[in-house]
């Protein structure tokens, strides 16, 4: 019998290693396509550097020195037998990954100062728990860089401004931070709910594959319009000019209060690191974004 | 758009040759990392008449908080892409005037105060592609010292020997040019077209 805590720990360790060093295939493909498309010499140079960098990183070196603050999305089947083991195993794996990959210690106490040194501390890693049907466990490691997080916003709009106002908020935000969030970016937008719900939905959108569109045509249209508007800016990779400012815009929504139109805008840098795996009740592991060789 | 390969310390004359769009590669021992807290400490020391542990004149100052580790008792840079330079805007003009660094490296560009100081001192600001930490580490060959380690790994002053570190794109020069300012103007001039994509008349 395998030790469930060990399996969860080892799986999380590999997720962090993969996330830090190898981009999901959809992101790498989008960067390669953008490199082909650009004609501006500066933009080409930026993409060449990015592509060279991701090749070097594949040897096991974090692609970006900002290896992010530790966030996990954990979807637990209500019949998964080892629920008690999950949190502790993931925290231990985070510490081990920090030391051995290595990752940059990024957990700082905002009240008394000081860096914990191991990427764990008060409420960090942050767990987004979700209970789902079934008997398996899905873990997504989503280490999030600070530069792009710093330009994420929540706007509490007046409902009267409508969807035009929503789109304007996202586009105006992009024009204010220019290349500072390590463009080309991926933008997640959450509309409705409340301030916390909107930004939560926005951030969840960053996990969608780049080539998918929202299942509702009205929402897919908003995604397309914002995408085209931001790429029209000419901000380009790193804000140094070019055709590619965003690789994707992903929108979703919740019902809103009659008096509120909350909009969350989550901004992701090109180093869109995420890695996911499913652990069955028999402790069989299937890696989703970074399959084991031979699978 | 010229390409230059410099060895540190870099002279004022060499720095003044550079124009926005040029690409440089840097080799040498006067390469230091500095973020918010290292800038602040360097300025405080100057005020108190104390000498920092390194000579900043002619140096390359890189806005970065690296990932580093110790192997066989020696520090190594693992990944070291640039951080957002705008945070250092409140320190950089004074820093340049007091210490005469010749190349500042970061991402996202800096503001008017820094641009004016680059002109006065004879220095440039270069952009290194954000997020390219693994690529940058290839050019940061050796860690000679880990100064101000009490500030923590990202904020400390890392003393580095670089070898062909680059490509570093000059985006602010000593002639008053800033690609970042030009980009701001470009985007403003396109606003009508941008808004028309989301059905808004500007």
Short mmCIF file of C-alpha atoms in Angstrom, two decimals:
data_model
loop_
_atom_site.label_atom_id
_atom_site.label_comp_id
_atom_site.label_asym_id
_atom_site.label_seq_id
_atom_site.Cartn_x
_atom_site.Cartn_y
_atom_site.Cartn_z
CA UNK A 1 0.00 0.00 0.00
CA UNK A 2 1.38 3.39 -0.99
CA UNK A 3 1.52 6.13 1.61
CA UNK A 4 -1.16 8.66 0.55
CA UNK A 5 0.64 11.63 2.11
CA UNK A 6 3.81 10.68 0.24
CA UNK A 7 1.96 10.37 -3.09
CA UNK A 8 0.30 13.79 -2.67
CA UNK A 9 3.64 15.28 -1.58
CA UNK A 10 5.63 13.82 -4.48
CA UNK A 11 2.95 14.76 -7.00
CA UNK A 12 2.87 18.36 -5.75
CA UNK A 13 6.67 18.54 -5.87
CA UNK A 14 6.64 17.47 -9.52
CA UNK A 15 3.83 19.95 -10.29
CA UNK A 16 5.91 22.80 -8.87
CA UNK A 17 9.02 21.67 -10.72
CA UNK A 18 7.14 21.41 -14.02
CA UNK A 19 5.33 24.72 -13.49
CA UNK A 20 8.57 26.58 -12.77
CA UNK A 21 10.57 25.12 -15.64
CA UNK A 22 8.28 24.08 -18.53
CA UNK A 23 5.38 26.10 -19.94
CA UNK A 24 2.13 24.30 -20.75
CA UNK A 25 2.09 23.41 -24.46
CA UNK A 26 -0.67 25.89 -25.37
CA UNK A 27 1.36 28.79 -24.00
CA UNK A 28 4.59 27.76 -25.72
CA UNK A 29 2.74 27.27 -29.02
CA UNK A 30 1.18 30.74 -28.73
CA UNK A 31 4.59 32.34 -28.06
CA UNK A 32 6.14 30.57 -31.07
CA UNK A 33 3.26 31.68 -33.31
CA UNK A 34 3.65 35.27 -32.06
CA UNK A 35 7.38 35.20 -32.83
CA UNK A 36 6.57 34.16 -36.41
CA UNK A 37 3.93 36.87 -36.78
CA UNK A 38 5.96 39.84 -35.55
CA UNK A 39 7.82 41.94 -38.11
CA UNK A 40 9.14 44.71 -35.88
CA UNK A 41 12.83 43.96 -35.11
CA UNK A 42 12.53 44.89 -31.42
CA UNK A 43 9.49 42.65 -30.96
CA UNK A 44 11.30 39.82 -32.75
CA UNK A 45 14.30 40.25 -30.42
CA UNK A 46 12.03 40.04 -27.37
CA UNK A 47 10.37 36.84 -28.59
CA UNK A 48 13.74 35.31 -29.56
CA UNK A 49 14.94 35.93 -26.01
CA UNK A 50 11.76 34.39 -24.58
CA UNK A 51 12.03 31.28 -26.76
CA UNK A 52 15.74 30.88 -25.98
CA UNK A 53 14.93 31.29 -22.31
CA UNK A 54 12.23 28.61 -22.27
CA UNK A 55 14.61 26.15 -23.95
CA UNK A 56 17.31 26.77 -21.30
CA UNK A 57 14.70 26.42 -18.54
CA UNK A 58 13.67 22.96 -19.77
CA UNK A 59 16.92 21.65 -18.24
CA UNK A 60 15.32 22.23 -14.84
CA UNK A 61 16.07 25.93 -14.25
CA UNK A 62 13.19 28.23 -13.23
CA UNK A 63 12.33 30.17 -16.39
CA UNK A 64 11.74 33.33 -14.34
CA UNK A 65 13.47 34.31 -11.12
CA UNK A 66 10.10 35.35 -9.74
CA UNK A 67 8.82 31.86 -9.10
CA UNK A 68 5.64 33.34 -7.70
CA UNK A 69 3.54 33.26 -4.60
CA UNK A 70 2.20 29.77 -3.96
CA UNK A 71 -1.41 29.25 -4.95
CA UNK A 72 -3.15 25.91 -5.37
CA UNK A 73 -6.52 25.01 -6.79
CA UNK A 74 -7.59 21.81 -5.11
CA UNK A 75 -10.69 19.96 -6.31
CA UNK A 76 -11.51 17.18 -3.92
CA UNK A 77 -13.93 14.40 -4.75
CA UNK A 78 -16.34 13.97 -1.84
CA UNK A 79 -15.39 10.26 -1.76
CA UNK A 80 -11.62 10.78 -1.98
CA UNK A 81 -10.37 8.75 0.98
CA UNK A 82 -7.37 10.85 2.07
CA UNK A 83 -8.77 14.35 2.52
CA UNK A 84 -6.97 14.86 5.85
CA UNK A 85 -3.58 14.34 4.25
CA UNK A 86 -3.86 16.92 1.47
CA UNK A 87 -3.03 20.25 3.09
CA UNK A 88 -0.03 19.15 5.09
CA UNK A 89 1.45 17.18 2.18
CA UNK A 90 1.16 20.16 -0.17
CA UNK A 91 2.77 22.55 2.34
CA UNK A 92 5.67 20.14 2.90
CA UNK A 93 6.13 19.71 -0.87
CA UNK A 94 6.21 23.52 -1.23
CA UNK A 95 9.07 23.74 1.28
CA UNK A 96 11.02 20.95 -0.38
CA UNK A 97 10.52 22.46 -3.85
CA UNK A 98 11.72 25.86 -2.59
CA UNK A 99 14.95 24.33 -1.38
CA UNK A 100 15.61 21.81 -4.12
CA UNK A 101 14.41 23.22 -7.46
CA UNK A 102 15.18 25.94 -6.14
CA UNK A 103 12.37 28.51 -6.00
CA UNK A 104 12.76 32.06 -4.75
CA UNK A 105 11.41 32.49 -1.22
CA UNK A 106 8.51 34.85 -1.83
CA UNK A 107 6.50 34.78 1.40
CA UNK A 108 6.94 38.08 3.26
CA UNK A 109 5.09 39.04 6.44
CA UNK A 110 3.28 42.32 5.65
CA UNK A 111 2.90 43.30 9.31
CA UNK A 112 6.19 42.62 11.03
CA UNK A 113 8.31 42.21 7.88
CA UNK A 114 10.71 39.37 7.14
CA UNK A 115 10.74 36.63 4.55
CA UNK A 116 9.82 33.16 5.87
CA UNK A 117 12.45 31.73 3.54
CA UNK A 118 10.46 28.68 2.47
CA UNK A 119 7.42 30.04 0.60
CA UNK A 120 5.07 29.13 3.43
CA UNK A 121 3.59 31.19 6.26
CA UNK A 122 0.34 32.76 7.34
CA UNK A 123 -2.34 31.67 4.81
CA UNK A 124 0.36 30.86 2.23
CA UNK A 125 0.26 28.63 0.28
CA UNK A 126 -3.27 29.79 -0.47
CA UNK A 127 -5.70 26.97 -1.14
CA UNK A 128 -8.73 27.37 -3.38
CA UNK A 129 -10.76 24.40 -2.17
CA UNK A 130 -13.60 22.96 -4.17
CA UNK A 131 -15.63 19.89 -3.36
CA UNK A 132 -16.63 17.92 -6.43
CA UNK A 133 -18.40 14.61 -7.08
CA UNK A 134 -16.31 11.46 -7.30
CA UNK A 135 -13.40 9.84 -5.51
CA UNK A 136 -10.33 11.52 -7.00
CA UNK A 137 -8.29 14.62 -6.18
CA UNK A 138 -7.20 17.23 -8.70
CA UNK A 139 -4.36 19.61 -7.78
CA UNK A 140 -3.34 22.59 -9.86
CA UNK A 141 -0.16 24.41 -8.87
CA UNK A 142 -0.50 28.02 -9.92
CA UNK A 143 2.54 30.01 -8.76
CA UNK A 144 1.78 33.64 -9.59
CA UNK A 145 4.41 36.26 -10.34
CA UNK A 146 4.31 39.65 -8.63
CA UNK A 147 4.81 41.97 -11.60
CA UNK A 148 1.62 40.95 -13.36
CA UNK A 149 -0.30 40.62 -10.09
CA UNK A 150 0.51 44.27 -9.32
CA UNK A 151 -1.62 45.45 -12.24
CA UNK A 152 -4.60 43.22 -11.52
CA UNK A 153 -7.63 45.28 -10.47
CA UNK A 154 -11.21 45.17 -9.28
CA UNK A 155 -13.55 47.84 -10.62
CA UNK A 156 -16.92 48.44 -8.95
CA UNK A 157 -18.70 49.98 -11.92
CA UNK A 158 -22.08 51.63 -12.05
CA UNK A 159 -24.45 49.18 -13.72
CA UNK A 160 -25.47 51.97 -16.14
CA UNK A 161 -22.12 51.82 -17.95
CA UNK A 162 -23.04 48.34 -19.16
CA UNK A 163 -20.76 45.92 -20.98
CA UNK A 164 -19.10 48.81 -22.82
CA UNK A 165 -17.90 50.07 -19.46
CA UNK A 166 -16.63 46.61 -18.58
CA UNK A 167 -14.60 46.38 -21.78
CA UNK A 168 -13.28 49.93 -21.33
CA UNK A 169 -12.05 49.12 -17.83
CA UNK A 170 -10.00 46.17 -19.11
CA UNK A 171 -8.60 48.05 -22.11
CA UNK A 172 -7.80 51.22 -20.11
CA UNK A 173 -6.01 49.11 -17.53
CA UNK A 174 -3.86 47.52 -20.27
CA UNK A 175 -3.01 50.98 -21.64
CA UNK A 176 -1.95 52.17 -18.20
CA UNK A 177 0.45 49.35 -17.33
CA UNK A 178 1.78 49.04 -20.89
CA UNK A 179 4.53 46.39 -20.86
CA UNK A 180 5.13 46.38 -17.11
CA UNK A 181 3.37 43.06 -16.59
CA UNK A 182 5.78 41.25 -18.94
CA UNK A 183 3.63 41.31 -22.06
CA UNK A 184 2.43 39.45 -23.97
CA UNK A 185 -0.15 38.85 -21.26
CA UNK A 186 -3.12 36.63 -20.70
CA UNK A 187 -6.06 38.48 -19.17
CA UNK A 188 -8.80 36.91 -17.09
CA UNK A 189 -11.98 38.90 -16.55
CA UNK A 190 -14.70 38.12 -14.01
CA UNK A 191 -17.96 40.02 -14.18
CA UNK A 192 -20.61 40.14 -11.45
CA UNK A 193 -21.01 38.48 -8.05
CA UNK A 194 -19.19 40.87 -5.76
CA UNK A 195 -15.70 42.34 -5.42
CA UNK A 196 -14.15 39.08 -4.20
CA UNK A 197 -16.19 36.88 -6.53
CA UNK A 198 -15.30 38.92 -9.62
CA UNK A 199 -11.54 38.73 -9.05
CA UNK A 200 -11.76 35.05 -8.11
CA UNK A 201 -13.55 34.26 -11.37
CA UNK A 202 -11.03 36.41 -13.23
CA UNK A 203 -8.08 34.48 -11.84
CA UNK A 204 -9.71 31.13 -12.52
CA UNK A 205 -9.93 32.09 -16.21
CA UNK A 206 -6.13 32.12 -16.39
CA UNK A 207 -6.23 28.34 -16.16
CA UNK A 208 -8.25 27.95 -19.36
CA UNK A 209 -6.30 26.71 -22.39
CA UNK A 210 -5.46 29.59 -24.73
CA UNK A 211 -7.23 28.08 -27.71
CA UNK A 212 -10.68 27.79 -26.12
CA UNK A 213 -13.49 30.32 -26.28
CA UNK A 214 -16.35 30.74 -23.81
CA UNK A 215 -19.24 28.38 -24.51
CA UNK A 216 -21.77 31.25 -24.61
CA UNK A 217 -21.40 33.23 -27.85
CA UNK A 218 -22.13 36.59 -26.17
CA UNK A 219 -19.23 36.04 -23.76
CA UNK A 220 -16.94 34.70 -26.49
CA UNK A 221 -17.64 37.90 -28.43
CA UNK A 222 -16.54 40.05 -25.46
CA UNK A 223 -13.34 37.99 -25.24
CA UNK A 224 -12.66 38.56 -28.94
CA UNK A 225 -13.38 42.30 -28.83
CA UNK A 226 -11.10 42.98 -25.85
CA UNK A 227 -8.40 40.78 -27.39
CA UNK A 228 -8.47 42.75 -30.64
CA UNK A 229 -8.61 46.14 -28.92
CA UNK A 230 -5.58 45.45 -26.74
CA UNK A 231 -3.55 44.07 -29.62
CA UNK A 232 -4.46 47.21 -31.57
CA UNK A 233 -2.54 49.30 -29.00
CA UNK A 234 0.85 48.30 -30.42
CA UNK A 235 2.24 47.97 -26.87
CA UNK A 236 3.85 44.68 -27.90
CA UNK A 237 6.11 42.30 -26.00
CA UNK A 238 7.59 44.04 -22.93
CA UNK A 239 5.89 47.26 -23.99
CA UNK A 240 8.63 47.92 -26.53
CA UNK A 241 6.27 47.85 -29.52
CA UNK A 242 4.75 45.10 -31.65
CA UNK A 243 1.59 43.31 -32.67
CA UNK A 244 1.33 40.91 -29.75
CA UNK A 245 0.25 42.49 -26.47
CA UNK A 246 -2.10 39.74 -25.32
CA UNK A 247 -2.03 36.02 -26.07
CA UNK A 248 -5.55 35.52 -24.80
CA UNK A 249 -8.50 37.17 -23.04
CA UNK A 250 -10.80 34.88 -21.04
CA UNK A 251 -14.08 36.09 -19.57
CA UNK A 252 -16.66 34.51 -17.28
CA UNK A 253 -19.39 35.82 -15.03
CA UNK A 254 -21.74 35.35 -12.10
CA UNK A 255 -25.13 36.95 -11.52
CA UNK A 256 -24.78 40.45 -10.10
CA UNK A 257 -26.60 42.52 -7.46
CA UNK A 258 -29.01 45.03 -9.10
CA UNK A 259 -26.96 47.92 -7.72
CA UNK A 260 -23.49 46.55 -8.60
CA UNK A 261 -21.37 45.75 -11.60
CA UNK A 262 -18.14 44.34 -10.17
CA UNK A 263 -15.37 43.55 -12.65
CA UNK A 264 -12.22 41.66 -11.73
CA UNK A 265 -9.24 41.87 -14.08
CA UNK A 266 -6.47 39.32 -13.45
CA UNK A 267 -3.31 39.84 -15.45
CA UNK A 268 -0.85 37.05 -16.20
CA UNK A 269 2.66 37.46 -17.62
CA UNK A 270 3.86 35.42 -20.63
CA UNK A 271 5.47 32.99 -18.18
CA UNK A 272 2.02 31.56 -17.53
CA UNK A 273 3.00 28.80 -15.18
CA UNK A 274 0.50 26.16 -14.22
CA UNK A 275 0.62 22.43 -13.75
CA UNK A 276 -2.15 20.01 -12.86
CA UNK A 277 -2.55 16.37 -11.89
CA UNK A 278 -5.28 13.98 -10.81
CA UNK A 279 -4.76 11.45 -8.02
CA UNK A 280 -7.23 8.57 -7.93
CA UNK A 281 -8.54 6.90 -4.77
CA UNK A 282 -6.03 4.10 -5.50
CA UNK A 283 -3.29 6.74 -5.55
CA UNK A 284 -2.65 6.46 -9.27
CA UNK A 285 -1.37 9.80 -10.60
CA UNK A 286 -2.21 11.28 -14.00
CA UNK A 287 -0.39 14.49 -14.95
CA UNK A 288 -2.61 16.69 -17.08
CA UNK A 289 -0.52 19.64 -18.30
CA UNK A 290 2.89 17.96 -18.13
CA UNK A 291 2.40 14.24 -18.93
CA UNK A 292 5.10 11.78 -17.91
CA UNK A 293 7.15 10.59 -20.88
CA UNK A 294 5.71 7.50 -22.49
CA UNK A 295 2.14 8.42 -21.50
CA UNK B 1 21.01 50.44 -34.19
CA UNK B 2 24.51 49.41 -33.31
CA UNK B 3 25.79 46.52 -31.22
CA UNK B 4 28.47 47.05 -28.58
CA UNK B 5 30.43 44.69 -26.35
CA UNK B 6 31.65 46.50 -23.23
CA UNK B 7 34.00 45.53 -20.43
CA UNK B 8 33.44 47.18 -17.04
CA UNK B 9 34.11 49.74 -15.70
CA UNK B 10 32.34 51.58 -18.51
CA UNK B 11 33.50 55.13 -19.25
CA UNK B 12 31.23 58.15 -19.46
CA UNK B 13 32.37 58.57 -23.06
CA UNK B 14 31.25 55.04 -24.01
CA UNK B 15 27.91 55.48 -22.25
CA UNK B 16 27.27 58.76 -24.07
CA UNK B 17 27.86 57.04 -27.44
CA UNK B 18 24.81 54.88 -26.93
CA UNK B 19 21.43 55.64 -28.47
CA UNK B 20 17.96 54.20 -28.01
CA UNK B 21 17.73 51.02 -30.11
CA UNK B 22 21.38 50.00 -29.65
CA UNK B 23 22.10 46.57 -28.18
CA UNK B 24 24.92 45.99 -25.71
CA UNK B 25 26.57 42.97 -24.09
CA UNK B 26 28.48 43.40 -20.86
CA UNK B 27 31.53 41.57 -19.51
CA UNK B 28 33.37 42.33 -16.29
CA UNK B 29 33.43 42.55 -12.52
CA UNK B 30 31.42 45.73 -11.89
CA UNK B 31 27.99 44.18 -12.17
CA UNK B 32 25.68 44.52 -9.15
CA UNK B 33 22.09 43.74 -8.38
CA UNK B 34 20.00 46.35 -6.58
CA UNK B 35 16.30 46.69 -5.90
CA UNK B 36 14.38 49.13 -3.68
CA UNK B 37 16.14 48.39 -0.40
CA UNK B 38 19.69 48.26 -1.80
CA UNK B 39 19.16 51.64 -3.48
CA UNK B 40 17.82 53.05 -0.23
CA UNK B 41 20.78 51.72 1.78
CA UNK B 42 23.35 52.98 -0.74
CA UNK B 43 21.84 56.47 -0.55
CA UNK B 44 21.73 56.38 3.26
CA UNK B 45 25.39 55.40 3.40
CA UNK B 46 26.31 58.28 1.12
CA UNK B 47 24.46 60.70 3.39
CA UNK B 48 26.34 59.37 6.40
CA UNK B 49 29.66 59.54 4.56
CA UNK B 50 30.08 55.75 4.67
CA UNK B 51 31.56 53.70 1.85
CA UNK B 52 29.46 50.91 0.29
CA UNK B 53 31.19 47.54 -0.10
CA UNK B 54 31.56 47.97 -3.88
CA UNK B 55 32.66 50.69 -6.27
CA UNK B 56 29.62 51.79 -8.28
CA UNK B 57 31.46 54.17 -10.65
CA UNK B 58 31.35 52.83 -14.21
CA UNK B 59 29.25 49.91 -13.07
CA UNK B 60 26.24 48.07 -14.33
CA UNK B 61 23.34 48.05 -11.86
CA UNK B 62 20.72 45.42 -12.50
CA UNK B 63 17.18 45.66 -11.06
CA UNK B 64 16.72 42.01 -10.14
CA UNK B 65 15.92 39.76 -7.23
CA UNK B 66 17.66 36.56 -8.26
CA UNK B 67 17.11 32.97 -7.32
CA UNK B 68 20.49 31.81 -6.06
CA UNK B 69 21.83 28.78 -4.30
CA UNK B 70 24.98 27.61 -2.65
CA UNK B 71 26.83 24.71 -4.25
CA UNK B 72 30.04 23.40 -2.68
CA UNK B 73 30.10 26.49 -0.49
CA UNK B 74 29.87 28.89 -3.43
CA UNK B 75 26.87 31.01 -4.38
CA UNK B 76 25.50 30.64 -7.90
CA UNK B 77 22.82 32.61 -9.73
CA UNK B 78 20.14 30.18 -10.93
CA UNK B 79 17.57 32.52 -12.50
CA UNK B 80 17.71 36.29 -12.69
CA UNK B 81 15.35 38.17 -15.00
CA UNK B 82 14.67 41.88 -14.43
CA UNK B 83 12.14 43.31 -12.00
CA UNK B 84 9.92 46.35 -12.62
CA UNK B 85 12.18 49.39 -12.65
CA UNK B 86 9.44 51.93 -11.97
CA UNK B 87 9.70 51.12 -8.26
CA UNK B 88 13.26 52.47 -8.21
CA UNK B 89 12.26 55.79 -9.83
CA UNK B 90 12.20 57.47 -6.42
CA UNK B 91 15.89 56.59 -5.83
CA UNK B 92 17.58 56.30 -9.21
CA UNK B 93 18.32 59.94 -10.07
CA UNK B 94 20.07 60.54 -6.74
CA UNK B 95 21.83 57.19 -7.02
CA UNK B 96 23.15 58.00 -10.51
CA UNK B 97 24.34 61.46 -9.49
CA UNK B 98 26.08 60.21 -6.34
CA UNK B 99 27.60 56.97 -7.60
CA UNK B 100 27.96 57.39 -11.41
CA UNK B 101 26.83 53.98 -12.54
CA UNK B 102 26.80 53.88 -16.35
CA UNK B 103 24.25 51.20 -17.20
CA UNK B 104 20.99 50.56 -15.36
CA UNK B 105 19.19 47.39 -16.40
CA UNK B 106 15.59 46.50 -15.71
CA UNK B 107 12.21 46.17 -17.31
CA UNK B 108 9.33 48.50 -18.05
CA UNK B 109 11.41 51.69 -18.23
CA UNK B 110 11.76 54.61 -15.85
CA UNK B 111 10.44 58.15 -15.62
CA UNK B 112 11.52 61.70 -16.29
CA UNK B 113 13.66 62.13 -13.18
CA UNK B 114 15.82 59.19 -14.19
CA UNK B 115 15.95 60.32 -17.82
CA UNK B 116 17.25 63.72 -16.71
CA UNK B 117 19.86 62.10 -14.47
CA UNK B 118 21.05 59.83 -17.32
CA UNK B 119 21.67 62.99 -19.33
CA UNK B 120 23.47 64.79 -16.54
CA UNK B 121 25.69 61.88 -15.51
CA UNK B 122 26.22 60.17 -18.87
CA UNK B 123 24.51 56.83 -18.47
CA UNK B 124 21.87 54.65 -20.12
CA UNK B 125 18.90 52.51 -19.11
CA UNK B 126 18.65 49.12 -20.81
CA UNK B 127 15.74 46.70 -20.98
CA UNK B 128 16.35 43.01 -20.57
CA UNK B 129 13.44 40.83 -21.60
CA UNK B 130 11.23 40.31 -18.56
CA UNK B 131 10.78 36.77 -17.34
CA UNK B 132 13.95 35.53 -19.05
CA UNK B 133 15.63 34.52 -15.81
CA UNK B 134 17.28 31.37 -17.12
CA UNK B 135 18.78 33.22 -20.09
CA UNK B 136 20.10 36.03 -17.88
CA UNK B 137 21.72 33.57 -15.50
CA UNK B 138 23.89 32.28 -18.38
CA UNK B 139 25.57 35.69 -18.61
CA UNK B 140 25.96 36.16 -14.84
CA UNK B 141 28.91 33.80 -14.54
CA UNK B 142 30.19 34.15 -11.03
CA UNK B 143 28.98 35.46 -7.70
CA UNK B 144 31.92 37.13 -5.97
CA UNK B 145 30.04 38.34 -2.92
CA UNK B 146 26.59 38.34 -1.34
CA UNK B 147 26.56 41.74 0.37
CA UNK B 148 23.74 43.14 2.49
CA UNK B 149 22.40 39.60 2.88
CA UNK B 150 20.35 40.83 5.85
CA UNK B 151 17.97 42.31 3.24
CA UNK B 152 17.10 38.78 2.05
CA UNK B 153 17.91 37.01 -1.19
CA UNK B 154 15.89 39.20 -3.57
CA UNK B 155 16.83 42.59 -2.05
CA UNK B 156 20.52 41.97 -1.32
CA UNK B 157 23.46 43.41 -3.24
CA UNK B 158 24.89 40.57 -5.31
CA UNK B 159 28.39 41.21 -6.66
CA UNK B 160 28.77 39.49 -10.00
CA UNK B 161 31.25 38.79 -12.76
CA UNK B 162 29.40 38.89 -16.06
CA UNK B 163 30.36 37.37 -19.37
CA UNK B 164 28.65 38.65 -22.50
CA UNK B 165 25.55 39.44 -20.46
CA UNK B 166 22.78 40.45 -22.85
CA UNK B 167 21.19 41.30 -25.22
CA UNK B 168 20.53 44.56 -23.37
CA UNK B 169 18.41 46.93 -25.42
CA UNK B 170 19.07 50.64 -24.79
CA UNK B 171 15.61 52.10 -24.22
CA UNK B 172 16.64 55.38 -22.48
CA UNK B 173 19.81 57.21 -23.46
CA UNK B 174 21.85 60.22 -22.33
CA UNK B 175 20.45 62.37 -25.13
CA UNK B 176 17.00 62.66 -23.60
CA UNK B 177 15.39 59.85 -25.65
CA UNK B 178 13.12 57.24 -24.10
CA UNK B 179 11.49 54.44 -26.06
CA UNK B 180 9.06 54.08 -23.14
CA UNK B 181 7.89 57.69 -23.50
CA UNK B 182 7.59 57.19 -27.27
CA UNK B 183 5.46 54.09 -26.69
CA UNK B 184 3.16 56.04 -24.35
CA UNK B 185 2.64 58.63 -27.09
CA UNK B 186 2.07 55.96 -29.73
CA UNK B 187 -0.65 54.27 -27.69
CA UNK B 188 -2.35 57.61 -26.94
CA UNK B 189 -2.36 58.43 -30.66
CA UNK B 190 -4.11 55.14 -31.43
CA UNK B 191 -6.86 55.54 -28.85
CA UNK B 192 -9.69 56.15 -31.36
CA UNK B 193 -8.86 52.95 -33.23
CA UNK B 194 -8.47 50.95 -30.03
CA UNK B 195 -11.81 52.11 -28.60
CA UNK B 196 -13.60 51.52 -31.93
CA UNK B 197 -12.87 47.79 -31.44
CA UNK B 198 -15.05 47.79 -28.32
CA UNK B 199 -17.74 50.03 -29.78
CA UNK B 200 -16.71 53.24 -28.01
CA UNK B 201 -16.35 56.62 -29.68
CA UNK B 202 -13.53 58.51 -28.03
#
